[in-house]
Coordinates of C-alpha atoms in Angstrom, one line a residue:
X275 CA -8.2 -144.9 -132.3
X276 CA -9.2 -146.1 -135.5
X277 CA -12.3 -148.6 -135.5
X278 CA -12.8 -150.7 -138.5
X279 CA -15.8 -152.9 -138.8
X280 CA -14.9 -156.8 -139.1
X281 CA -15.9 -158.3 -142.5
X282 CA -18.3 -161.0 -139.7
X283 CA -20.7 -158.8 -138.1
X284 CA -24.6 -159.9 -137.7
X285 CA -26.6 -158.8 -135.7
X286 CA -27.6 -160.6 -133.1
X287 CA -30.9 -162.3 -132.2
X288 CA -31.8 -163.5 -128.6
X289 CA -33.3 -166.8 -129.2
X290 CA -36.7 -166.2 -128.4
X291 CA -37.4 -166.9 -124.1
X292 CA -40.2 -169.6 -124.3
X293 CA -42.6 -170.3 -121.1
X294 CA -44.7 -173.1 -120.1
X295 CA -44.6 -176.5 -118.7
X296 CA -43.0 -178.1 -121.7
X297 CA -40.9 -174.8 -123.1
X298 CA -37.4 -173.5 -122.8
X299 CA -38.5 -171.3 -120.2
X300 CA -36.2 -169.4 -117.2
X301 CA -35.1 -171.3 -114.8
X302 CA -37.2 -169.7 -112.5
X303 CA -40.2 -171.7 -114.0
X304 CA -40.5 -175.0 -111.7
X305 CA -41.0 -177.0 -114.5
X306 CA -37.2 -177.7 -113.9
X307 CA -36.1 -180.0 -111.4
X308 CA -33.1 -178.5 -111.5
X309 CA -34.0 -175.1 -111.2
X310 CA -36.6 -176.1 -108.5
X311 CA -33.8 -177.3 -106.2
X312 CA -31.5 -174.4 -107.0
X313 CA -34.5 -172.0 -105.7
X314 CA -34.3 -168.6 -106.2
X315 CA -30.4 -167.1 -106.7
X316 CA -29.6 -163.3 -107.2
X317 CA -29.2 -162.4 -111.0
X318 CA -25.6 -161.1 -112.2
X319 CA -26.5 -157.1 -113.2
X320 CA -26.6 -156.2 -116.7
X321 CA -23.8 -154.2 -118.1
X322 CA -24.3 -150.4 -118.4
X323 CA -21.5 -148.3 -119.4
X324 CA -18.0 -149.2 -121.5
X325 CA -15.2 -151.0 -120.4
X326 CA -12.1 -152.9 -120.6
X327 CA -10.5 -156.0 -120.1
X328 CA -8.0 -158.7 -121.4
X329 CA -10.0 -161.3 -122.3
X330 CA -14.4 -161.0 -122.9
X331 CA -16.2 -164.4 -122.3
X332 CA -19.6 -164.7 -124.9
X333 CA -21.9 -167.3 -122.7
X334 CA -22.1 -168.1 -118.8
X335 CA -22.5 -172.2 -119.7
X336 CA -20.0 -174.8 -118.5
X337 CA -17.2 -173.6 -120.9
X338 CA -17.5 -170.2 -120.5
X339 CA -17.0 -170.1 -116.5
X340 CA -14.5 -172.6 -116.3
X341 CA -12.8 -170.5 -119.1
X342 CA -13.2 -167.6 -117.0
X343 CA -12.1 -169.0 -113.7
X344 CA -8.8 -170.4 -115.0
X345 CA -8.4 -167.0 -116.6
X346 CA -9.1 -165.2 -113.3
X347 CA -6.8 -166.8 -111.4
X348 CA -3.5 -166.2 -113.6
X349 CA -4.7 -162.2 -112.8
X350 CA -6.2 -162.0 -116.3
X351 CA -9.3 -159.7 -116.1
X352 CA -12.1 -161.3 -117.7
X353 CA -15.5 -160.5 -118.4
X354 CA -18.2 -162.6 -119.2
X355 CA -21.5 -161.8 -120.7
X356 CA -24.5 -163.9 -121.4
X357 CA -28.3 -162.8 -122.6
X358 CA -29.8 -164.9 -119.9
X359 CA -27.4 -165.5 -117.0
X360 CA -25.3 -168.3 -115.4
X361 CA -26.5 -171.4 -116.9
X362 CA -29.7 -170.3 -118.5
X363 CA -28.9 -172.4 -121.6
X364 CA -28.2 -176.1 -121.8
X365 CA -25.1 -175.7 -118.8
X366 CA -28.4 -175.8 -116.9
X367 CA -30.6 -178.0 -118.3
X368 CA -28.8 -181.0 -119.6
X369 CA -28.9 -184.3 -117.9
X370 CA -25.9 -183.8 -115.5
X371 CA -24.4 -187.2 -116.5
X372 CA -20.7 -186.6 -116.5
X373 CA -19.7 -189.3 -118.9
X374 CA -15.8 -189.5 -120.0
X375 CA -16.1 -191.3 -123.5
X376 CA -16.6 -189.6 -127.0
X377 CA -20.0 -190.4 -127.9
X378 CA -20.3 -192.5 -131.2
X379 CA -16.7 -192.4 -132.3
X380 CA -14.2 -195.0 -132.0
X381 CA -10.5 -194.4 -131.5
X382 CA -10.1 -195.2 -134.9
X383 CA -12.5 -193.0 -136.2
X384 CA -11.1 -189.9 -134.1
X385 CA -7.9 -190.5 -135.1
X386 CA -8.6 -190.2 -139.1
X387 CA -10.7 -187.2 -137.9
X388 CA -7.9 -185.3 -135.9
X389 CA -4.7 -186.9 -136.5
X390 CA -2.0 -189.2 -134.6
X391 CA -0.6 -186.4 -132.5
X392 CA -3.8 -185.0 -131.5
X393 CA -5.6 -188.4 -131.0
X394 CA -3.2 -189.0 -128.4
X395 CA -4.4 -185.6 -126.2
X396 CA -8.0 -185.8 -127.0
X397 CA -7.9 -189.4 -125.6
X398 CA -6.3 -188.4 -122.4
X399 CA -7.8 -185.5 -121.6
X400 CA -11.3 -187.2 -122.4
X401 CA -11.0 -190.6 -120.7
X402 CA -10.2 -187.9 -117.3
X403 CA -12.5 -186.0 -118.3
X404 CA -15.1 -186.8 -115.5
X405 CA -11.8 -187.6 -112.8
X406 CA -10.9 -184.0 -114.0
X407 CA -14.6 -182.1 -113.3
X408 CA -15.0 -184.2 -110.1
X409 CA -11.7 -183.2 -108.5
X410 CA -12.5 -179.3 -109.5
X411 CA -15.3 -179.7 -107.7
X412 CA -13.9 -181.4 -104.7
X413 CA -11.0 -178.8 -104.9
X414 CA -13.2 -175.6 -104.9
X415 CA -16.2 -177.3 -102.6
X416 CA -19.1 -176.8 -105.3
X417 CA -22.3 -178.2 -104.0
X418 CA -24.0 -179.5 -106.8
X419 CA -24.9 -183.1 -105.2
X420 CA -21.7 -184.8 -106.9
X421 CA -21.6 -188.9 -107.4
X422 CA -18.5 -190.5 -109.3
X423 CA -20.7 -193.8 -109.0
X424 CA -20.1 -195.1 -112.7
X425 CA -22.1 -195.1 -116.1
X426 CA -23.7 -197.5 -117.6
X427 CA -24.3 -197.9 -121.4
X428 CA -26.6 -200.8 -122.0
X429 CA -27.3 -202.5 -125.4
X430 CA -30.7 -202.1 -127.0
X431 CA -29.8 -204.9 -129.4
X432 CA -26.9 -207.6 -130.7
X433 CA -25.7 -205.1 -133.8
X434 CA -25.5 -202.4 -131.3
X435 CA -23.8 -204.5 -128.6
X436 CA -21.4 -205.7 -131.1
X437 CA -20.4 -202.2 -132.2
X438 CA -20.0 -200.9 -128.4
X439 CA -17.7 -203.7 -127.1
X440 CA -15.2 -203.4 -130.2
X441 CA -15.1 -199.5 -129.6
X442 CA -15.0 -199.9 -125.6
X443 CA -12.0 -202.7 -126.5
X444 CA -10.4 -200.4 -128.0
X445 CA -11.2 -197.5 -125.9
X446 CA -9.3 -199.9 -122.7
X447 CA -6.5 -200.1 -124.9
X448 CA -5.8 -196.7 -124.2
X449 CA -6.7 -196.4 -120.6
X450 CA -10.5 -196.7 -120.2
X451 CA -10.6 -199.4 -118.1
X452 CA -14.0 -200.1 -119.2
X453 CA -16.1 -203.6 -117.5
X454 CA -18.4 -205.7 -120.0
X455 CA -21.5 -206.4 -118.0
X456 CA -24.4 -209.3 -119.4
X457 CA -27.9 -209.7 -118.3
X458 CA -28.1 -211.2 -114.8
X459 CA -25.8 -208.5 -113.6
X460 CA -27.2 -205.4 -115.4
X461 CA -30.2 -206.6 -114.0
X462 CA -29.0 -206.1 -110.6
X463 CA -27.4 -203.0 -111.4
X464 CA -30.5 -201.2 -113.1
X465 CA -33.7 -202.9 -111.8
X466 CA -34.7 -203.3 -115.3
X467 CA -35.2 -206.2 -117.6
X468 CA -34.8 -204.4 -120.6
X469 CA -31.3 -204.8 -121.5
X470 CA -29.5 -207.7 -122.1
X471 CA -26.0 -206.8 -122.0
X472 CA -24.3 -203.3 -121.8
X473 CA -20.7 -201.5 -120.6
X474 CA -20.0 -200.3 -117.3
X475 CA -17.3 -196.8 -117.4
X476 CA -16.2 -197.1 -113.3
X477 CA -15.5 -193.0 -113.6
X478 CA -18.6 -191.7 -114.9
X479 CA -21.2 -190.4 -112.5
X480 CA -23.4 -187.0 -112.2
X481 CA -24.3 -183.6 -110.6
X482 CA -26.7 -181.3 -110.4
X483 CA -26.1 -179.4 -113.7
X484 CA -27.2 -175.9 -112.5
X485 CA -25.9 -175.8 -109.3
X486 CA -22.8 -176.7 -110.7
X487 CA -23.1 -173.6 -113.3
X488 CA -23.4 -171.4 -110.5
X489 CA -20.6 -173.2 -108.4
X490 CA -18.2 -172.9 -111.3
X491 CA -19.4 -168.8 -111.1
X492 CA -19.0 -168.3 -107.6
X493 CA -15.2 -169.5 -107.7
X494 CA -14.9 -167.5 -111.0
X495 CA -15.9 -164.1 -109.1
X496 CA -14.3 -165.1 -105.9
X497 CA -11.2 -165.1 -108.4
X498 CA -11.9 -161.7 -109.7
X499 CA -14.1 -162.4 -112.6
X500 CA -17.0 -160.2 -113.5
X501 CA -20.5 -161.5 -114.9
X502 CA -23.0 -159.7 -116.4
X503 CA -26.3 -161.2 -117.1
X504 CA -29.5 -160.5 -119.3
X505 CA -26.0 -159.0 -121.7
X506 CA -27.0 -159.7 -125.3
X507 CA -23.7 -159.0 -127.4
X508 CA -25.3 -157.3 -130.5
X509 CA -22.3 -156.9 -132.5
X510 CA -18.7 -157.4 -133.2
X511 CA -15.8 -155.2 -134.0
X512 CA -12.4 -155.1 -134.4
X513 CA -10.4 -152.4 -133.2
X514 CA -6.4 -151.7 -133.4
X515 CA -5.9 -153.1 -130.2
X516 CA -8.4 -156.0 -130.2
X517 CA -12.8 -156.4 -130.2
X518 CA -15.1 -154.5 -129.4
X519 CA -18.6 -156.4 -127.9
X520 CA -21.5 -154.0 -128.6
X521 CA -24.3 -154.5 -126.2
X522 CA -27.7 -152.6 -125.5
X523 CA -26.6 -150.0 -123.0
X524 CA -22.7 -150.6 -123.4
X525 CA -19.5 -152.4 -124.6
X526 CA -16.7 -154.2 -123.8
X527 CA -13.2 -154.1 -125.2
X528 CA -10.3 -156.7 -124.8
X529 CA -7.1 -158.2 -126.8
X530 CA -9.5 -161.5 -126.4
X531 CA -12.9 -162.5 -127.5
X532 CA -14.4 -166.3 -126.4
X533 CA -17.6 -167.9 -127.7
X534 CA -19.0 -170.1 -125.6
X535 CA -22.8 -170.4 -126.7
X536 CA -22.7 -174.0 -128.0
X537 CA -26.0 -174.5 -128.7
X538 CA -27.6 -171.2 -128.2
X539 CA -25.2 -169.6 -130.6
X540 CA -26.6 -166.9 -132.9
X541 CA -25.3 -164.9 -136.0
X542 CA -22.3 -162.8 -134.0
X543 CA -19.7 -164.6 -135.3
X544 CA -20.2 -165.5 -139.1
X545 CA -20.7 -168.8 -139.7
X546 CA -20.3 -170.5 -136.1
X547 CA -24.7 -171.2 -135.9
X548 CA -23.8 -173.4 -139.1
X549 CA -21.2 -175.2 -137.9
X550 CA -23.6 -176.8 -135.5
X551 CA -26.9 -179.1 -135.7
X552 CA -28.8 -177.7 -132.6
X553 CA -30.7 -180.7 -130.9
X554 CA -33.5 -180.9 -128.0
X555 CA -33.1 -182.7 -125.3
X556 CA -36.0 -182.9 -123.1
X557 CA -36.2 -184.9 -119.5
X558 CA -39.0 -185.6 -117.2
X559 CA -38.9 -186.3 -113.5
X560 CA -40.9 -188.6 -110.7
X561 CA -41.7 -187.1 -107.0
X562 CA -39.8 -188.0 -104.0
X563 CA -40.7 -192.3 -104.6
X564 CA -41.3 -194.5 -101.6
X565 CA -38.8 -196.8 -100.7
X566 CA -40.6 -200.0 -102.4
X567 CA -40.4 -198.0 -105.7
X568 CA -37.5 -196.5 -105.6
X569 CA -35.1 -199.2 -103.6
X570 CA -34.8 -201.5 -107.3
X571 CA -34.2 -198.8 -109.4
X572 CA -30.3 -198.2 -109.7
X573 CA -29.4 -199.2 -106.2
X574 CA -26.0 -198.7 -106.7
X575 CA -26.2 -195.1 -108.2
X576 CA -24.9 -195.1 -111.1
X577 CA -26.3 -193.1 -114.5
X578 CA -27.7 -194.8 -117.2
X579 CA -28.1 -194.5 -121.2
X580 CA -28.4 -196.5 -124.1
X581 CA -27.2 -197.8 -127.8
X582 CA -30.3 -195.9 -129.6
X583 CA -30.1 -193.7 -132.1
X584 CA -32.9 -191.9 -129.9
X585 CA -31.2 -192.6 -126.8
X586 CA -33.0 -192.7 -123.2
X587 CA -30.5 -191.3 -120.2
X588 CA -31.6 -192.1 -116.8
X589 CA -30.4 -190.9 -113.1
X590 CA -31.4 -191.5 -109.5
X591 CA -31.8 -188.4 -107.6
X592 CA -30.3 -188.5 -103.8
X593 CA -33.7 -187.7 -102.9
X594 CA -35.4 -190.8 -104.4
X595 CA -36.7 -189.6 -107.3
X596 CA -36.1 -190.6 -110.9
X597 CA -34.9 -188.2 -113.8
X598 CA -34.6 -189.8 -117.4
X599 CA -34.4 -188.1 -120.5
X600 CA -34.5 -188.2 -124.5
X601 CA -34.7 -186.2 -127.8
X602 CA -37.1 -184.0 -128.4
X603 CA -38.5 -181.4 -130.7
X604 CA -39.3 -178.1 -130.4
X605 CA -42.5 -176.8 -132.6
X606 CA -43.0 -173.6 -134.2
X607 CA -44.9 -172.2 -131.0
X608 CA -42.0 -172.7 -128.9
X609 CA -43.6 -176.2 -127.2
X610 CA -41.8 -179.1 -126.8
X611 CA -42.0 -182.5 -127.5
X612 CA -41.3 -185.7 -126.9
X613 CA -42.3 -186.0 -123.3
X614 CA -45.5 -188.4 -123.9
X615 CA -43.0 -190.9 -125.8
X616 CA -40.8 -190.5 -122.6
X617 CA -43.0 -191.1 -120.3
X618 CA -44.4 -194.5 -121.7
X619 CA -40.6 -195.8 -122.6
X620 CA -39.9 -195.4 -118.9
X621 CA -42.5 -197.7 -118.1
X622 CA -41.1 -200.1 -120.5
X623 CA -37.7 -199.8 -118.9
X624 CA -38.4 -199.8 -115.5
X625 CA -41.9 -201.2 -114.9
X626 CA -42.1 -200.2 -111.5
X627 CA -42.7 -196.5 -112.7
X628 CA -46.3 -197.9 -114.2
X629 CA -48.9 -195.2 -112.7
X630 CA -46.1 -191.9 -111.2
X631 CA -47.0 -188.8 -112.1
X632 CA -44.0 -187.1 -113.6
X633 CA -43.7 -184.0 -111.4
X634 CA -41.3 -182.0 -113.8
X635 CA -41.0 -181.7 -117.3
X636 CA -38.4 -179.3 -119.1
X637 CA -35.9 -179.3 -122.0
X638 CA -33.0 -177.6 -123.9
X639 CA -30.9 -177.6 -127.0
X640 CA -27.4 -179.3 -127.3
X641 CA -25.1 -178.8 -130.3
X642 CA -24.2 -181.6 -132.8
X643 CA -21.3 -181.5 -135.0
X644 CA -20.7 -183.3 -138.3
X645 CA -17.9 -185.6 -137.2
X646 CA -19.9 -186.0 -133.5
X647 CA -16.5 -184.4 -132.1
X648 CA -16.0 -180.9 -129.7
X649 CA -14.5 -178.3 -132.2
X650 CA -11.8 -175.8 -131.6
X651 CA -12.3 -172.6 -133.6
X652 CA -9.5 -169.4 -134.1
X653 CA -10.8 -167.5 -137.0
X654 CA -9.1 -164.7 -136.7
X655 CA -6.6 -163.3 -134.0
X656 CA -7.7 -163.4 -130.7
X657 CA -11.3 -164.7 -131.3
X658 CA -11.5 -168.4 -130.6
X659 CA -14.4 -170.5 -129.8
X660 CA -15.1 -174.0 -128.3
X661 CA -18.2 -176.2 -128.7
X662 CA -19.9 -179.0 -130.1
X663 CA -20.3 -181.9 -127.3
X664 CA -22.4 -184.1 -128.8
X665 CA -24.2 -184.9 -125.7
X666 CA -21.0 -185.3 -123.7
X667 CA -21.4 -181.7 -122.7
X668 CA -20.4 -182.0 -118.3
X669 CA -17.4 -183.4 -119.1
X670 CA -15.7 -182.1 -122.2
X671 CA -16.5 -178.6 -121.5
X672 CA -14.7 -178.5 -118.3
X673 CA -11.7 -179.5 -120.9
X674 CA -12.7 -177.4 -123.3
X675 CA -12.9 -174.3 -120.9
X676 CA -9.7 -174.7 -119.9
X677 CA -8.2 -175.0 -123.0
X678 CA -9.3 -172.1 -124.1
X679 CA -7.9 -170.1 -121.4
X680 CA -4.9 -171.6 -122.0
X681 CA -4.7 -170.4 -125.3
X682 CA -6.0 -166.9 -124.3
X683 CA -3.2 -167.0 -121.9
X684 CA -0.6 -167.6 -124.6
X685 CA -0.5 -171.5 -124.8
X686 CA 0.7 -172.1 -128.7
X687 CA -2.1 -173.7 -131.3
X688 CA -0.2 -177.2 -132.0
X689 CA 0.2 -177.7 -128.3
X690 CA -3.7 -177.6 -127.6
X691 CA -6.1 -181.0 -127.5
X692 CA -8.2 -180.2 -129.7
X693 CA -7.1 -179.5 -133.7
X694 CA -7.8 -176.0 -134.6
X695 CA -10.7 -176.2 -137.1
X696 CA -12.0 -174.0 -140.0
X697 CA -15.7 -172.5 -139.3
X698 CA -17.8 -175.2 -141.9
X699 CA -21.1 -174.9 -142.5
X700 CA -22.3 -178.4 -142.3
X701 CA -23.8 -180.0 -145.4
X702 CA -27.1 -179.8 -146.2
X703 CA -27.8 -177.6 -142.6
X704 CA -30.9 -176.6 -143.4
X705 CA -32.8 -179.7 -144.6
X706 CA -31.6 -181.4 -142.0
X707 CA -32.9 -178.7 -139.6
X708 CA -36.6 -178.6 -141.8
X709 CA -36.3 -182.6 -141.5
X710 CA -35.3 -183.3 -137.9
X711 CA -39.1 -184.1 -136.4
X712 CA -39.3 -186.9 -139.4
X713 CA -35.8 -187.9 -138.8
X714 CA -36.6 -188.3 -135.1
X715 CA -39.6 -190.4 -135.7
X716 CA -37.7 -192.3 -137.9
X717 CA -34.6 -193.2 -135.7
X718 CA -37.5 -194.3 -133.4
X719 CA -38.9 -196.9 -136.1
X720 CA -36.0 -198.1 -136.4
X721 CA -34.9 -198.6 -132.6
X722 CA -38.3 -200.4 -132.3
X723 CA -37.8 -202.4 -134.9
X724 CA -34.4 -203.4 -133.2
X725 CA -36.0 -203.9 -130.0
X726 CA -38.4 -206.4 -130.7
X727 CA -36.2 -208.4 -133.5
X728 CA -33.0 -208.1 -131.3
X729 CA -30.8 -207.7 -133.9

C-alpha cells in the first residue's frame, strides 16, 4: 500500500496538563465540583498496537461521543481517541447550562451568515437543541442530575435589554416561545435585585457536565464503540484507502477521520487552532448552604446568565449549593484568573452570598468563532470537523455530534444544518490572543460603566 504524507501534517502538542487550585488540572483534582461528585471512574487504556476501523473519532468531549454513539449503533466501528480521556477538556468543565439559543446572533444576522435554506435547519435544530439532549438522556438513563427548569437571561442595562427583546421577538417568530419577564417577577425568580428586566427560554435547564461526558461514553461502548484515553494523535496521513492517526505506541486507520477538540485543538489538522479564539471560562462554587441561604436563591431552578460582554452564568445545585461562573484568563504559569472578580460580583448579585467560602474553584477553555456561530469543516475527503459553540457548547454539540455521524454515514453535504465552511484563520488571531487579558478588563469597564448609568 502506498502511503503518501498529506500536504497538513503538524505535529502535535498536548496542551500542557496544569495543576493547582486555580489551574486546568485533571479531573481528579477536587478543585472541580464536578469532578468531585463524579469521584474516582476507571480510565479508558491507552492504545498500543495498529488497528482499523471505519470511522476514528479525535476528542472524547460532548461532540465526539455523541458522534461516536450514533455511529455505533448503525454497526459502524468507531474509535475514539483523546490525550486526556472522556471529558478531560471543556465537555467536563463547562457550566452545564443547556441553553437552546445562538448566543449573540439574531435570526437576521445568521441568516446573512449561512443562507435562507440553511437558516431554516440551524434554527430548528437549535431552538430543540436542549428538548433534543434532554430526551437522549431520558432515552438512554444518563445520570448526570438533569433539570429542564428554564433559563433565564437577565438585562444588565436598557441598551442591552433593548437588543435582547428585538432578537428574542424575533427568535419566537420562529418557534422559541420565549416569555419577557420585568423586575418584580425576576425578582422572585432569582432572589436578586440586580436585574431589572430579563428573558425567560421555558426549555433551557442544566446537568452535570461530566457525568454527562461519561454517560454519553457508556452508551457509546455499550453500542460497540471503543475509547482510548491518554491517546495523543501525533500525526496525520493519508493513505489510498483513507488516514492514518499516528500515536505514541500505535495507529489507527479508517475511511473516516473526526475532530472534535473544539477548544483544545492543536496543530493536527492545518489550520483548524486558527479558526478559533480559545477563551477561559472559570467558575467557583459555595458548600452545601443552609436552608435560610439557599431557599431565595433560584427557588424555582432555573439557570441564569446575563447581557455582559463579560457575562456571569449562575446555577443551583440539587444539593443546595451555588455554582456561578465568568471569563477568565489563563497566565503564562498556567494559573488562572478571574476568580477574585467572581467572587465579589456574586455578592453583588446575590447578597445573601456576603461571607461563604467558595469551596471549589476550577476553569477551562471554550472556542469562539468569528461570526459567534458552530462551524462545519470537510477539508478534504473523509476528514470533517465540528466546533465553535460560542459558549452554547451542552446543547449544540449534541447537534453537532450527530451531524457529523450523519455525514460519516453517507448523509450528503447540502442536506446537513450546518453550511460546510472553508478552514479561515480568523483576522488578526494573534493580537487578539496577545490582547485578550486587556480586552477582558476592558469589556469589564465598560459593563460597569453600564451598570451604574443603566443605559
Amino acid at each position: 500500500m502506498r502511503t503518501v504524507e498529506h500536504a497538513a501534517i503538524f505535529p502535535i502538542s498536548l496542551n500542557k496538563q496544569l495543576t493547582g487550585t486555580y489551574g486546568l488540572a485533571d479531573h481528579d483534582n477536587p478543585a472541580s465540583l464536578w469532578a468531585a461528585k463524579q469521584g474516582s471512574t476507571e480510565p479508558n487504556p491507552p492504545l498500543a498496537g495498529n488497528i482499523r476501523c471505519d470511522v476514528t473519532v479525535v476528542g472524547a468531549g460532548f461532540t465526539g461521543l455523541r458522534a461516536a454513539h450514533k455511529l455505533a449503533e448503525a454497526g459502524t466501528d468507531v474509535v475514539v481517541l483523546d490525550a486526556g480521556d472522556v471529558g478531560f477538556g471543556a465537555s467536563g468543565r463547562n457550566g452545564g447550562q443547556v441553553n437552546p439559543i445562538l448566543p449573540f446572533n439574531g435570526p437576521q444576522q445568521v441568516r446573512k451568515h449561512v443562507g435562507a435554506t440553511h437558516f431554516e435547519r440551524l434554527a430548528e435544530v437549535s431552538l430543540g437543541s436542549a428538548d433534543s439532549l434532554f430526551g437522549y438522556i431520558e432515552q438512554h438513563n444518563i445520570d448526570c442530575e438533569a433539570r429542564q427548569n428554564g433559563w433565564l437571561r437577565v438585562d444588565h442595562c436598557e441598551k442591552a435589554k433593548k437588543t435582547s427583546r428585538k432578537n428574542a421577538q424575533a427568535w419566537n417568530d420562529h418557534g422559541a416561545d420565549i416569555e419577557f419577564v420585568e423586575r418584580e417577577a425576576l425578582e422572585k425568580l432569582t432572589g436578586s435585585r440586580a436585574y431589572q428586566s430579563g428573558i425567560f427560554a421555558p426549555r433551557g435547564g442544566a446537568v452535570q457536565p461530566l457525568a454527562l461526558a461519561h454517560g454519553i461514553a457508556r452508551v457509546a461502548k455499550q453500542a460497540g464503540a471503543r475509547i482510548y484515553g491518554g491517546t495523543r494523535a501525533s500525526r496525520l496521513v493519508q493513505i489510498s484507502d483513507g488516514w492514518k492517526i499516528e500515536t505514541p505506541n500505535g495507529s489507527v486507520t479508517s475511511k473516516w477521520v473526526i475532530f472534535a477538540s473544539n477548544g483544545y485543538s492543536d496543530g493536527l489538522l492545518q489550520g483548524l487552532k486558527s479558526s478559533l479564539i480559545p477563551f477561559v471560562s472559570v467558575q467557583i462554587a459555595t458548600p452545601r448552604l443552609p436552608a435560610d441561604v439557599i431557599d431565595s436563591i433560584l427557588p424555582g431552578g432555573q439557570t441564569l446568565s446575563d447581557t455582559r460582554r463579560v457575562i456571569i452564568y449562575t446555577r443551583r445545585e440539587p444539593d443546595n449549593r451555588i455554582v456561578i461562573g465568568s471569563h477568565g484568563n489563563l497566565k503564562r504559569d498556567g494559573s488562572l484568573t478571574g476568580f477574585e472578580w467572581l467572587k465579589k460580583d456574586a455578592v453583588r448579585i446575590f447578597p445573601q452570598l456576603t461571607g461563604v467560602e467558595w469551596e471549589y474553584a476550577w476553569g477551562g477553555k471554550l472556542a469562539i468563532t468569528d461570526d459567534r456561530l458552530p462551524h462545519f469543516y470537510e477539508p478534504a475527503n473523509g476528514l470533517i470537523a465540528g466546533m465553535g459553540y460560542n459558549g452554547r457548547g451542552v446543547a449544540m454539540s449534541n447537534v453537532m455530534g450527530t451531524v457529523l455521524a450523519d455525514r460519516a454515514l453517507g448523509a450528503a453535504q447540502d442536506t446537513l444544518p450546518f453550511p460546510v465552511s472553508p478552514i479561515k484563520k480568523i483576522p488578526f488571531r494573534n493580537v487578539q490572543l496577545l490582547g485578550k487579558s486587556t480586552a477582558v478588563w476592558w469589556m469589564q469597564m465598560l459593563d460597569t460603566w453600564e451598570l451604574s448609568s443603566k443605559r
